């Protein structure tokens, strides 16, 4: 068994060091798709997570993208402890908590402008203290998130945590905080790579597991370095409640797809669904694409007062399941046609040999959008069943080669595609080039890994080639 796989790996490249680990099918599914493709046919390899996993934070959190609510997009600075409690109540009473929305995140403005040794809550708006609020939220089986900045002040000029990392982290841990969003204002021009790791270490040294969400606005391409710093990292500037902002942010976030995975996610910012600046169909696109991109699903509206349409979008279990799929590979833009490429196919692999596909019409008129199997790296003779995640129905049982539908302007349709399994037997391990970097010694170390199925057993292979 081992000899056979090493010979196969040898066929691919010269090797100085080869490690083979036998995996259970479940752990194999977590690392890479079970349906291993040898030669992705399309121009975009939707399985490419080759930049993920070399570095990542081992606090055990973020195995799937975080879900919950954050105060900023709707309330900005108009927050207080009553609002936070009522929001926790509403997450429970609406059933959103049961669907996975379990973080209740307080954004900027909870702190006082001045600080003690540690940051202190503003007495006017949070008179009972954050620990009381954490107890309230925990009693409902929810988690509490807090906010600060890797600067001397927060963006709204409250006390920041730069140079106070240990004191603030210790305070938050003692209050029972579960999540930190860490912003980038008043940073004294110090590079993010020097300002964000100290808070990672401070959070770690409290011994409490605290989700660490980096908000450095994508300025220094955090995907390249934040994998071992935080559980998610913003890839862009702030979203606003417009179609133009949402679409441009989706495109910017797409670039970093290969860097995301369990433990560390690209963050294109929080949801605007329900805030009034986009139509129902535009919000449906926003939610579908965020789910496909394995973005955090942090609701940004007033959940105490949602319309039926807002609730329908945010509570779509099948779309949420795509976001929370254990395989954890970010879906991406795979094909565009039409004027300025406004008819778009976005897709990504799911566990169980399935694919999620979003047909997204960003044109000003309706049009037909088609996904062809070759853009998924699938043999075009394979028969595929198609489920519509917004109609909640199986629409076709045996599509071959491609599948297309009419999509309204500024709308999307979202599907799960399930190829007939018998076509998927794969005998050779697929070896995927992971990374190449200069070591301090000056040698180039090429690290390659892959998952393969051999005689029904999944194996992980890591190859290091010193040149
Ligand atoms: C702290 O970091 C260590 C090493 O990366 C890790 O094993 C541990 O789980 C972390 N602890 C917390 C509380 O995050
Ligand atoms: C708390 O904040 C909410 C939302 O901004 C506001 O409607 C409410 O009046 C505030 N309550 C208090 C006591 O300030
Ligand atoms: C919203 O974002 C768009 C696109 O980034 C930008 O052009 C626009 O100025 C922003 N609008 C507001 C009100 O900030
Ligand atoms: C609830 O939302 C509607 C708009 O959807 C708004 O007109 C109304 O004022 C809101 N009510 C409260 C209590 O915030
Ligand atoms: C697709 O599958 C068919 C039937 O199994 C096979 O004959 C053909 O060679 C495959 N095509 C490609 C490009 O792999």
XYZ file of C-alpha atoms and ligand atoms in Angstrom:
537
model
C 0.000 0.000 0.000
C 2.638 2.510 1.021
C 5.069 1.330 -1.615
C 2.453 1.663 -4.309
C 1.610 5.229 -3.404
C 5.217 6.332 -3.200
C 5.855 4.955 -6.658
C 2.927 6.905 -7.956
C 4.078 10.067 -6.323
C 7.543 9.459 -7.797
C 6.009 9.571 -11.220
C 5.135 13.181 -10.672
C 8.390 14.751 -9.564
C 11.777 14.340 -8.055
C 11.594 13.779 -4.358
C 13.907 13.981 -1.461
C 11.388 13.605 1.300
C 8.012 11.945 1.104
C 5.477 11.664 3.890
C 2.344 9.616 3.575
C -0.410 9.561 6.132
C -3.445 7.326 5.943
C -6.594 9.318 6.617
C -10.156 8.481 7.427
C -12.554 9.540 4.660
C -13.847 12.271 6.993
C -10.485 13.891 7.571
C -9.694 13.527 3.885
C -12.900 15.391 3.082
C -11.862 18.200 5.375
C -8.559 18.662 3.641
C -9.415 18.367 -0.001
C -12.195 17.154 -2.288
C -12.750 13.423 -2.415
C -13.324 13.595 -6.128
C -9.778 14.286 -7.034
C -9.314 15.780 -10.443
C -6.139 15.186 -12.363
C -6.276 17.951 -14.899
C -8.650 20.786 -14.259
C -10.002 21.606 -17.698
C -11.298 25.115 -17.125
C -9.122 28.215 -16.784
C -10.007 28.404 -13.084
C -9.291 25.425 -10.846
C -12.133 25.563 -8.361
C -10.381 23.056 -6.130
C -7.355 25.261 -5.688
C -6.805 25.820 -1.980
C -3.099 25.514 -2.469
C -2.266 28.595 -0.395
C -4.261 27.411 2.586
C -2.972 25.506 5.520
C 0.741 26.198 5.536
C 0.271 28.659 8.326
C -2.685 28.716 10.564
C -3.824 29.656 13.933
C -4.347 26.676 16.180
C -6.968 27.977 18.592
C -9.445 25.404 17.289
C -12.028 28.015 16.233
C -13.495 28.903 12.826
C -13.711 25.370 11.456
C -16.502 26.919 9.366
C -17.030 30.654 8.746
C -18.388 32.559 11.745
C -22.119 33.354 11.849
C -23.961 35.884 13.958
C -24.817 39.570 14.157
C -22.825 42.796 14.435
C -24.120 46.212 15.479
C -22.253 48.465 13.035
C -24.022 48.349 9.669
C -27.403 49.412 11.045
C -26.749 51.095 14.400
C -23.234 52.520 14.005
C -22.491 54.300 17.300
C -26.112 54.233 18.574
C -25.692 51.203 20.784
C -26.307 50.295 24.420
C -26.761 47.233 26.577
C -30.545 47.150 26.083
C -30.128 46.903 22.325
C -27.592 44.083 22.673
C -29.925 42.132 24.991
C -32.944 42.672 22.735
C -30.891 41.513 19.756
C -29.891 38.334 21.596
C -33.571 37.782 22.440
C -34.538 38.309 18.784
C -31.905 35.885 17.489
C -33.558 33.249 19.682
C -37.207 34.131 19.064
C -36.843 34.357 15.276
C -35.053 30.999 15.111
C -31.927 32.581 13.573
C -29.797 31.280 16.460
C -30.911 27.730 15.690
C -29.727 28.225 12.122
C -26.213 28.965 13.373
C -26.179 32.740 13.967
C -24.639 32.533 17.414
C -22.197 35.444 17.790
C -23.660 38.698 19.130
C -20.949 41.187 18.247
C -20.692 44.682 19.654
C -18.815 46.967 17.254
C -17.245 50.367 17.919
C -18.475 52.744 20.679
C -18.803 50.466 23.696
C -15.563 51.773 25.226
C -14.940 54.946 27.041
C -12.658 57.507 25.460
C -10.218 57.233 28.350
C -8.850 54.036 29.736
C -7.846 52.583 33.038
C -5.124 49.948 32.965
C -7.649 48.166 30.796
C -10.304 49.494 28.402
C -13.515 50.347 30.256
C -17.099 50.358 29.011
C -18.874 53.693 28.649
C -20.944 54.086 31.808
C -23.860 55.852 30.119
C -24.581 53.121 27.538
C -23.185 49.964 29.222
C -23.773 50.691 32.924
C -23.996 47.017 33.958
C -20.639 46.129 32.417
C -19.688 43.763 29.655
C -19.427 40.760 32.004
C -23.139 41.054 32.837
C -23.952 41.208 29.152
C -21.765 38.151 28.477
C -23.640 36.233 31.181
C -26.961 37.239 29.636
C -25.902 36.112 26.177
C -24.302 32.874 27.421
C -27.485 31.895 29.236
C -29.120 31.820 25.828
C -26.324 29.658 24.446
C -25.048 32.556 22.362
C -21.561 34.073 22.322
C -20.466 37.642 22.866
C -18.135 39.573 20.585
C -16.323 42.802 21.265
C -14.377 45.367 19.274
C -11.170 47.339 19.516
C -8.510 48.825 17.264
C -4.844 48.002 16.736
C -4.250 51.688 17.241
C -4.160 54.287 19.986
C -7.882 55.000 19.408
C -10.718 53.149 17.737
C -12.207 54.616 14.559
C -14.807 56.471 16.665
C -12.041 57.742 18.943
C -12.499 55.447 21.929
C -9.514 53.931 23.742
C -7.613 51.591 21.396
C -5.539 48.553 22.357
C -2.174 49.181 20.706
C 0.502 48.670 23.392
C -2.248 47.529 25.819
C -2.791 44.112 24.232
C -2.175 42.008 27.336
C -4.260 44.137 29.693
C -7.212 44.349 27.318
C -7.131 40.689 26.340
C -7.025 39.739 30.026
C -10.018 41.997 30.753
C -12.081 40.582 27.881
C -11.266 37.010 28.878
C -12.256 37.738 32.491
C -15.574 39.201 31.298
C -16.322 36.067 29.226
C -15.876 37.590 25.772
C -15.767 35.063 22.906
C -14.810 37.128 19.859
C -12.700 40.158 18.990
C -13.025 42.329 15.887
C -9.766 44.266 15.736
C -9.811 47.416 13.603
C -7.055 49.491 12.035
C -7.611 53.167 12.945
C -5.030 55.491 14.585
C -2.289 52.959 13.929
C 0.674 55.399 14.055
C 1.793 54.123 10.660
C 3.091 50.886 12.167
C 2.728 47.974 9.754
C -0.201 45.574 10.355
C 2.170 42.634 10.445
C 3.732 44.211 13.523
C 0.463 45.289 15.196
C -1.816 42.246 14.801
C 0.328 39.332 16.112
C 0.772 40.853 19.619
C -2.999 40.654 20.133
C -3.008 37.055 18.888
C -0.429 36.217 21.524
C -2.236 38.200 24.209
C -5.539 36.427 23.477
C -3.793 33.081 23.464
C -2.113 33.704 26.796
C -5.476 34.293 28.503
C -6.228 30.601 27.956
C -9.759 31.475 26.802
C -10.642 30.610 23.215
C -11.430 33.956 21.612
C -12.221 34.172 17.907
C -9.773 36.696 16.408
C -11.181 38.688 13.488
C -8.653 40.989 11.806
C -10.030 44.168 10.279
C -7.042 45.755 8.529
C -9.173 46.561 5.443
C -7.114 44.383 3.111
C -4.428 47.049 2.920
C -1.363 44.856 3.275
C -2.905 41.802 1.557
C -3.512 39.955 4.842
C -4.300 36.671 3.082
C -0.547 36.460 2.512
C 0.356 36.588 6.214
C -2.716 36.460 8.456
C -3.295 32.702 8.321
C -1.313 32.176 11.488
C -2.469 35.414 13.057
C -6.278 35.421 12.958
C -9.367 33.320 12.288
C -10.519 35.700 9.558
C -9.129 38.773 7.866
C -10.896 41.560 6.028
C -9.837 41.648 2.386
C -11.384 45.021 1.492
C -12.449 48.425 2.663
C -15.835 48.744 4.448
C -18.957 47.576 2.633
C -21.877 49.982 2.261
C -25.528 49.302 1.509
C -25.309 49.651 -2.282
C -25.152 47.266 -5.228
C -21.922 48.974 -6.428
C -20.159 48.410 -3.117
C -21.344 44.829 -2.717
C -20.372 43.736 -6.248
C -16.954 45.410 -6.167
C -16.162 43.840 -2.791
C -17.154 40.380 -4.055
C -14.661 40.773 -6.918
C -11.869 41.954 -4.627
C -12.408 39.093 -2.188
C -12.433 36.536 -5.010
C -8.747 37.077 -5.645
C -7.792 35.392 -2.366
C -9.904 32.228 -2.671
C -6.958 29.826 -2.582
C -5.913 31.134 0.865
C -9.105 30.301 2.789
C -9.922 27.175 4.733
C -10.997 25.807 8.117
C -9.425 27.967 10.822
C -8.883 31.041 8.621
C -11.285 32.797 6.246
C -11.270 35.745 3.866
C -13.691 38.393 5.147
C -15.394 40.658 2.575
C -17.192 42.436 5.461
C -20.591 42.041 7.079
C -23.988 41.605 5.488
C -26.171 44.554 4.466
C -29.231 42.341 3.839
C -32.297 44.067 5.293
C -30.888 47.604 5.520
C -32.922 49.042 2.643
C -30.314 50.100 0.090
C -30.728 47.150 -2.267
C -33.691 45.276 -3.744
C -34.839 41.849 -2.608
C -33.098 40.192 -5.580
C -29.899 42.169 -5.012
C -29.832 41.124 -1.361
C -30.450 37.537 -2.420
C -27.357 37.792 -4.652
C -25.355 39.357 -1.801
C -26.277 36.500 0.550
C -25.747 33.745 -2.047
C -22.302 34.979 -3.087
C -21.173 35.572 0.518
C -22.274 32.032 1.394
C -20.477 30.564 -1.628
C -17.284 32.547 -0.864
C -17.196 31.068 2.651
C -17.468 34.593 3.988
C -18.467 35.213 7.595
C -22.276 35.471 7.731
C -22.648 38.361 10.160
C -26.081 39.923 9.932
C -25.944 43.727 9.844
C -29.611 44.708 10.128
C -31.987 45.218 13.062
C -33.050 41.633 13.746
C -35.732 42.902 16.145
C -37.586 44.309 13.149
C -36.988 42.343 9.925
C -39.352 42.182 6.967
C -40.528 38.747 5.813
C -38.264 39.077 2.753
C -35.192 39.843 4.858
C -35.938 36.866 7.082
C -36.494 34.591 4.094
C -33.045 35.448 2.739
C -31.141 35.177 6.023
C -32.869 31.945 7.052
C -32.313 29.942 3.858
C -30.965 26.720 5.376
C -29.702 25.310 2.104
C -27.658 28.409 1.324
C -26.303 28.462 4.890
C -25.320 24.793 4.481
C -23.143 25.736 1.487
C -21.377 28.333 3.640
C -20.921 25.897 6.524
C -19.913 22.895 4.411
C -17.097 21.006 6.194
C -14.898 20.888 3.097
C -14.318 24.631 3.517
C -13.122 25.572 0.030
C -14.034 29.112 -1.040
C -16.208 29.275 -4.172
C -15.042 31.628 -6.893
C -15.848 33.299 -10.194
C -15.230 30.724 -12.911
C -16.684 32.190 -16.077
C -18.102 35.447 -17.411
C -19.939 36.300 -20.617
C -22.103 39.221 -21.766
C -21.368 42.956 -21.800
C -18.434 43.723 -19.499
C -18.652 40.134 -18.260
C -21.894 40.809 -16.427
C -23.315 37.278 -16.854
C -21.323 35.309 -14.324
C -20.836 31.757 -13.127
C -19.466 31.384 -9.605
C -18.799 27.893 -8.227
C -17.016 25.843 -5.635
C -16.707 22.237 -4.500
C -18.662 20.844 -1.545
C -18.190 17.726 0.544
C -19.666 14.515 -0.815
C -18.549 15.071 -4.420
C -20.973 17.954 -4.882
C -20.646 21.460 -6.308
C -22.296 24.741 -5.367
C -23.040 27.000 -8.333
C -24.329 30.577 -8.400
C -25.520 31.943 -11.751
C -25.269 35.688 -11.156
C -26.677 38.305 -13.521
C -24.995 41.665 -12.919
C -26.354 43.112 -16.188
C -29.209 45.603 -16.360
C -31.388 43.117 -18.289
C -32.401 39.506 -17.773
C -30.392 36.823 -19.571
C -29.542 33.139 -19.755
C -26.511 31.931 -17.844
C -25.097 28.462 -18.269
C -22.552 26.505 -16.256
C -20.627 23.984 -18.289
C -19.067 20.961 -16.644
C -15.634 21.800 -18.006
C -15.539 25.019 -15.997
C -15.972 22.827 -12.903
C -13.230 20.446 -14.001
C -15.856 17.761 -14.628
C -15.915 15.396 -17.609
C -18.708 16.667 -19.841
C -20.200 13.195 -20.315
C -21.072 12.946 -16.612
C -24.740 13.021 -15.650
C -25.567 15.449 -12.848
C -28.637 16.147 -10.711
C -29.439 19.775 -9.950
C -31.147 21.240 -6.878
C -32.361 24.849 -6.753
C -31.553 26.368 -3.341
C -33.983 29.296 -3.619
C -36.915 27.257 -4.947
C -35.985 24.404 -2.557
C -36.572 21.842 -5.307
C -34.715 19.316 -7.405
C -35.031 20.771 -10.883
C -33.183 18.310 -13.153
C -32.100 14.753 -12.455
C -29.757 14.090 -15.353
C -28.140 17.168 -16.867
C -25.197 16.331 -19.135
C -22.455 18.736 -20.224
C -24.024 21.926 -18.902
C -26.982 23.478 -17.149
C -28.462 26.916 -17.754
C -31.424 29.053 -16.730
C -32.842 32.519 -17.271
C -31.726 34.893 -14.514
C -33.355 38.277 -13.883
C -31.282 41.458 -13.855
C -29.341 42.004 -10.595
C -30.438 38.586 -9.415
C -28.912 35.161 -9.032
C -30.009 31.547 -8.941
C -28.151 29.115 -6.725
C -27.798 25.351 -7.150
C -26.160 22.275 -5.748
C -24.932 19.885 -8.455
C -24.468 16.216 -7.628
C -22.611 14.185 -10.276
C -23.369 10.479 -10.528
C -20.773 8.914 -8.275
C -19.810 5.927 -10.403
C -17.948 8.258 -12.750
C -15.779 9.510 -9.933
C -13.532 6.606 -9.120
C -10.090 8.025 -9.124
C -7.097 5.808 -8.859
C -4.120 8.080 -8.747
C -3.364 10.560 -6.036
C -3.623 14.115 -7.201
C -0.592 16.082 -6.224
C -1.163 19.727 -5.876
C 1.617 22.223 -5.761
C 1.282 24.132 -2.528
C 3.974 26.660 -2.226
C 7.455 27.667 -3.040
C 9.474 29.997 -0.931
C 12.953 31.010 -0.102
C 14.171 29.644 3.150
C 16.579 31.618 5.248
C 19.329 29.319 4.025
C 18.761 30.500 0.475
C 17.491 27.108 -0.636
C 14.154 26.972 -2.375
C 11.894 24.478 -0.711
C 9.019 23.326 -2.846
C 6.291 21.825 -0.731
C 3.639 19.809 -2.473
C 0.721 18.026 -0.953
C -2.295 16.160 -2.134
C -4.971 13.719 -1.189
C -5.571 10.571 -3.135
C -7.672 7.484 -2.982
C -5.787 4.205 -3.276
C -7.626 0.916 -3.024
C -10.450 2.746 -1.296
C -8.140 4.291 1.308
C -7.509 8.013 1.418
C -3.915 9.119 1.773
C -2.358 12.512 2.325
C 0.955 13.096 0.674
C 3.491 15.780 1.415
C 6.588 16.130 -0.686
C 9.465 18.458 0.028
C 11.944 19.023 -2.711
C 15.060 20.964 -1.815
C 16.704 22.623 -4.779
C -2.521 28.915 22.127
O -1.608 28.542 21.116
C -1.228 27.177 21.160
C -0.112 26.966 20.143
O -0.467 27.448 18.895
C -2.440 26.320 20.886
O -2.109 24.960 20.936
C -3.497 26.634 21.941
O -4.685 25.910 21.666
C -3.803 28.123 21.956
N -4.709 28.407 23.050
C -5.746 29.215 22.926
C -6.557 29.411 24.155
O -6.028 29.811 21.895
C -30.539 51.957 22.942
O -30.234 51.910 21.549
C -31.371 51.771 20.720
C -30.874 51.607 19.281
O -30.114 52.702 18.876
C -32.291 52.970 20.896
O -33.439 52.805 20.097
C -32.686 53.089 22.362
O -33.429 54.259 22.553
C -31.470 53.118 23.260
N -31.886 53.011 24.640
C -31.375 53.759 25.577
C -31.890 53.505 26.959
O -30.566 54.638 25.351
C -20.200 52.898 -1.275
O -19.207 52.138 -1.948
C -19.053 52.497 -3.298
C -18.160 51.483 -3.967
O -17.025 51.237 -3.224
C -18.484 53.907 -3.360
O -18.302 54.296 -4.701
C -19.467 54.848 -2.677
O -18.905 56.135 -2.609
C -19.797 54.379 -1.272
N -20.909 55.152 -0.774
C -20.935 55.669 0.433
C -22.169 56.383 0.823
O -19.996 55.546 1.201
C -39.248 48.608 11.467
O -38.826 48.672 10.101
C -39.638 49.479 9.275
C -39.076 49.395 7.873
O -38.949 48.073 7.469
C -39.630 50.915 9.754
O -40.488 51.694 8.981
C -40.056 50.961 11.232
O -39.896 52.269 11.709
C -39.218 50.014 12.058
N -39.717 49.960 13.426
C -38.935 50.107 14.469
C -39.603 50.014 15.803
O -37.725 50.308 14.387
C -14.895 11.460 -20.289
O -15.475 10.239 -19.922
C -15.602 9.350 -21.013
C -16.423 8.163 -20.541
O -15.949 7.661 -19.302
C -14.223 8.966 -21.498
O -14.308 8.081 -22.591
C -13.486 10.227 -21.953
O -12.169 9.924 -22.293
C -13.495 11.253 -20.821
N -12.976 12.502 -21.344
C -12.003 13.174 -20.748
C -11.595 14.449 -21.400
O -11.450 12.773 -19.745
